[in-house]
Amino acid sequence: MPAYKDKNTGKWYVSFYYEDWDGQTQKKFKRGFETKKEALDYEKNFSVKMEGSLNMVFEDFYELYKDNFNNLTINFRVINKIIIKTIENILVVCANLKMVH
């Protein structure tokens, strides 16, 4: 997909559709990139994360989990706040470890 340049700010952004874990089509919009390459890299990395493969570093896995946090119900949110805090502590040591060898 292409990246676009904002005429007002001069920064780059991407806008694309993807299929979430539930099979629903979602639109993703992210802006504020300094270069076109950064914008396209973001889209590529996002697509890899959404494929559901565990062939990623732990930090990327955590970011994917955190991004989906807002889709959870209230009861799960309370529990997940504790999980997120714990994982953030683990990230200090394990951020660059592969999930699968």
mmCIF file of C-alpha atoms in Angstrom:
data_model
loop_
_atom_site.group_PDB
_atom_site.id
_atom_site.type_symbol
_atom_site.label_atom_id
_atom_site.label_comp_id
_atom_site.label_asym_id
_atom_site.label_seq_id
_atom_site.Cartn_x
_atom_site.Cartn_y
_atom_site.Cartn_z
ATOM 1 C CA MET A 1 0.000 0.000 0.000
ATOM 2 C CA PRO A 2 1.178 3.542 -0.558
ATOM 3 C CA ALA A 3 2.232 6.128 1.996
ATOM 4 C CA TYR A 4 0.866 9.653 1.798
ATOM 5 C CA LYS A 5 2.349 13.043 2.641
ATOM 6 C CA ASP A 6 0.271 15.455 4.718
ATOM 7 C CA LYS A 7 0.270 18.806 2.929
ATOM 8 C CA ASN A 8 -0.197 20.780 6.163
ATOM 9 C CA THR A 9 2.490 19.168 8.336
ATOM 10 C CA GLY A 10 4.852 17.753 5.721
ATOM 11 C CA LYS A 11 4.864 14.418 7.561
ATOM 12 C CA TRP A 12 3.979 11.020 6.116
ATOM 13 C CA TYR A 13 1.089 8.723 7.017
ATOM 14 C CA VAL A 14 -0.353 5.349 6.072
ATOM 15 C CA SER A 15 -3.960 4.294 5.781
ATOM 16 C CA PHE A 16 -4.852 0.668 5.085
ATOM 17 C CA TYR A 17 -7.294 -2.123 5.870
ATOM 18 C CA TYR A 18 -6.538 -5.371 7.664
ATOM 19 C CA GLU A 19 -8.433 -8.352 9.014
ATOM 20 C CA ASP A 20 -8.448 -8.603 12.806
ATOM 21 C CA TRP A 21 -8.366 -11.782 14.926
ATOM 22 C CA ASP A 22 -12.175 -12.011 14.704
ATOM 23 C CA GLY A 23 -12.230 -11.888 10.895
ATOM 24 C CA GLN A 24 -13.577 -8.328 10.838
ATOM 25 C CA THR A 25 -12.134 -5.799 8.395
ATOM 26 C CA GLN A 26 -10.610 -2.843 10.237
ATOM 27 C CA LYS A 27 -9.103 0.398 8.980
ATOM 28 C CA LYS A 28 -5.707 1.444 10.333
ATOM 29 C CA PHE A 29 -4.483 5.022 10.110
ATOM 30 C CA LYS A 30 -1.130 6.150 11.506
ATOM 31 C CA ARG A 31 0.549 9.493 10.902
ATOM 32 C CA GLY A 32 3.567 11.495 11.969
ATOM 33 C CA PHE A 33 6.364 9.712 10.110
ATOM 34 C CA GLU A 34 9.378 11.778 9.077
ATOM 35 C CA THR A 35 10.020 9.746 5.906
ATOM 36 C CA LYS A 36 8.042 7.702 3.441
ATOM 37 C CA LYS A 37 10.227 4.685 4.275
ATOM 38 C CA GLU A 38 9.306 4.906 7.988
ATOM 39 C CA ALA A 39 5.612 4.964 7.084
ATOM 40 C CA LEU A 40 5.914 1.955 4.777
ATOM 41 C CA ASP A 41 8.009 0.072 7.355
ATOM 42 C CA TYR A 42 5.304 0.669 9.955
ATOM 43 C CA GLU A 43 2.662 -0.781 7.658
ATOM 44 C CA LYS A 44 4.825 -3.800 6.844
ATOM 45 C CA ASN A 45 5.573 -4.485 10.518
ATOM 46 C CA PHE A 46 1.914 -4.079 11.414
ATOM 47 C CA SER A 47 0.925 -6.599 8.731
ATOM 48 C CA VAL A 48 3.474 -9.118 10.007
ATOM 49 C CA LYS A 49 2.116 -8.752 13.541
ATOM 50 C CA MET A 50 -1.458 -9.258 12.372
ATOM 51 C CA GLU A 51 -0.608 -12.507 10.587
ATOM 52 C CA GLY A 52 -0.636 -14.163 13.989
ATOM 53 C CA SER A 53 2.809 -15.696 13.698
ATOM 54 C CA LEU A 54 4.890 -15.959 16.845
ATOM 55 C CA ASN A 55 8.007 -15.473 14.746
ATOM 56 C CA MET A 56 8.641 -12.049 16.313
ATOM 57 C CA VAL A 57 10.551 -10.607 19.220
ATOM 58 C CA PHE A 58 8.842 -10.454 22.613
ATOM 59 C CA GLU A 59 8.566 -6.664 22.500
ATOM 60 C CA ASP A 60 6.547 -6.808 19.247
ATOM 61 C CA PHE A 61 4.303 -9.488 20.755
ATOM 62 C CA TYR A 62 3.685 -7.247 23.761
ATOM 63 C CA GLU A 63 2.895 -4.225 21.573
ATOM 64 C CA LEU A 64 0.358 -6.285 19.646
ATOM 65 C CA TYR A 65 -1.253 -7.376 22.912
ATOM 66 C CA LYS A 66 -1.306 -3.804 24.209
ATOM 67 C CA ASP A 67 -2.840 -2.512 20.951
ATOM 68 C CA ASN A 68 -5.723 -4.969 21.342
ATOM 69 C CA PHE A 69 -6.232 -4.050 25.000
ATOM 70 C CA ASN A 70 -8.948 -1.473 24.221
ATOM 71 C CA ASN A 71 -11.079 -4.160 22.574
ATOM 72 C CA LEU A 72 -11.427 -6.086 25.837
ATOM 73 C CA THR A 73 -14.394 -5.898 28.201
ATOM 74 C CA ILE A 74 -14.152 -4.027 31.507
ATOM 75 C CA ASN A 75 -13.544 -7.174 33.612
ATOM 76 C CA PHE A 76 -10.666 -8.233 31.415
ATOM 77 C CA ARG A 77 -9.235 -4.703 31.425
ATOM 78 C CA VAL A 78 -8.719 -4.751 35.208
ATOM 79 C CA ILE A 79 -6.888 -8.071 34.999
ATOM 80 C CA ASN A 80 -4.904 -6.995 31.963
ATOM 81 C CA LYS A 81 -3.657 -3.795 33.624
ATOM 82 C CA ILE A 82 -1.824 -6.058 36.058
ATOM 83 C CA ILE A 83 -0.558 -8.253 33.208
ATOM 84 C CA ILE A 84 0.671 -5.246 31.222
ATOM 85 C CA LYS A 85 2.574 -3.863 34.222
ATOM 86 C CA THR A 86 4.212 -7.261 34.773
ATOM 87 C CA ILE A 87 5.168 -7.620 31.107
ATOM 88 C CA GLU A 88 6.656 -4.118 31.075
ATOM 89 C CA ASN A 89 8.953 -5.238 33.890
ATOM 90 C CA ILE A 90 9.886 -8.365 31.920
ATOM 91 C CA LEU A 91 10.602 -6.294 28.785
ATOM 92 C CA VAL A 92 13.621 -4.765 30.482
ATOM 93 C CA VAL A 93 15.324 -8.160 30.191
ATOM 94 C CA CYS A 94 13.536 -9.961 27.356
ATOM 95 C CA ALA A 95 12.670 -7.281 24.779
ATOM 96 C CA ASN A 96 14.819 -8.707 21.962
ATOM 97 C CA LEU A 97 14.304 -12.417 22.561
ATOM 98 C CA LYS A 98 12.561 -14.349 19.778
ATOM 99 C CA MET A 99 9.223 -15.897 20.735
ATOM 100 C CA VAL A 100 9.981 -19.035 18.687
ATOM 101 C CA HIS A 101 13.324 -20.571 17.697
#
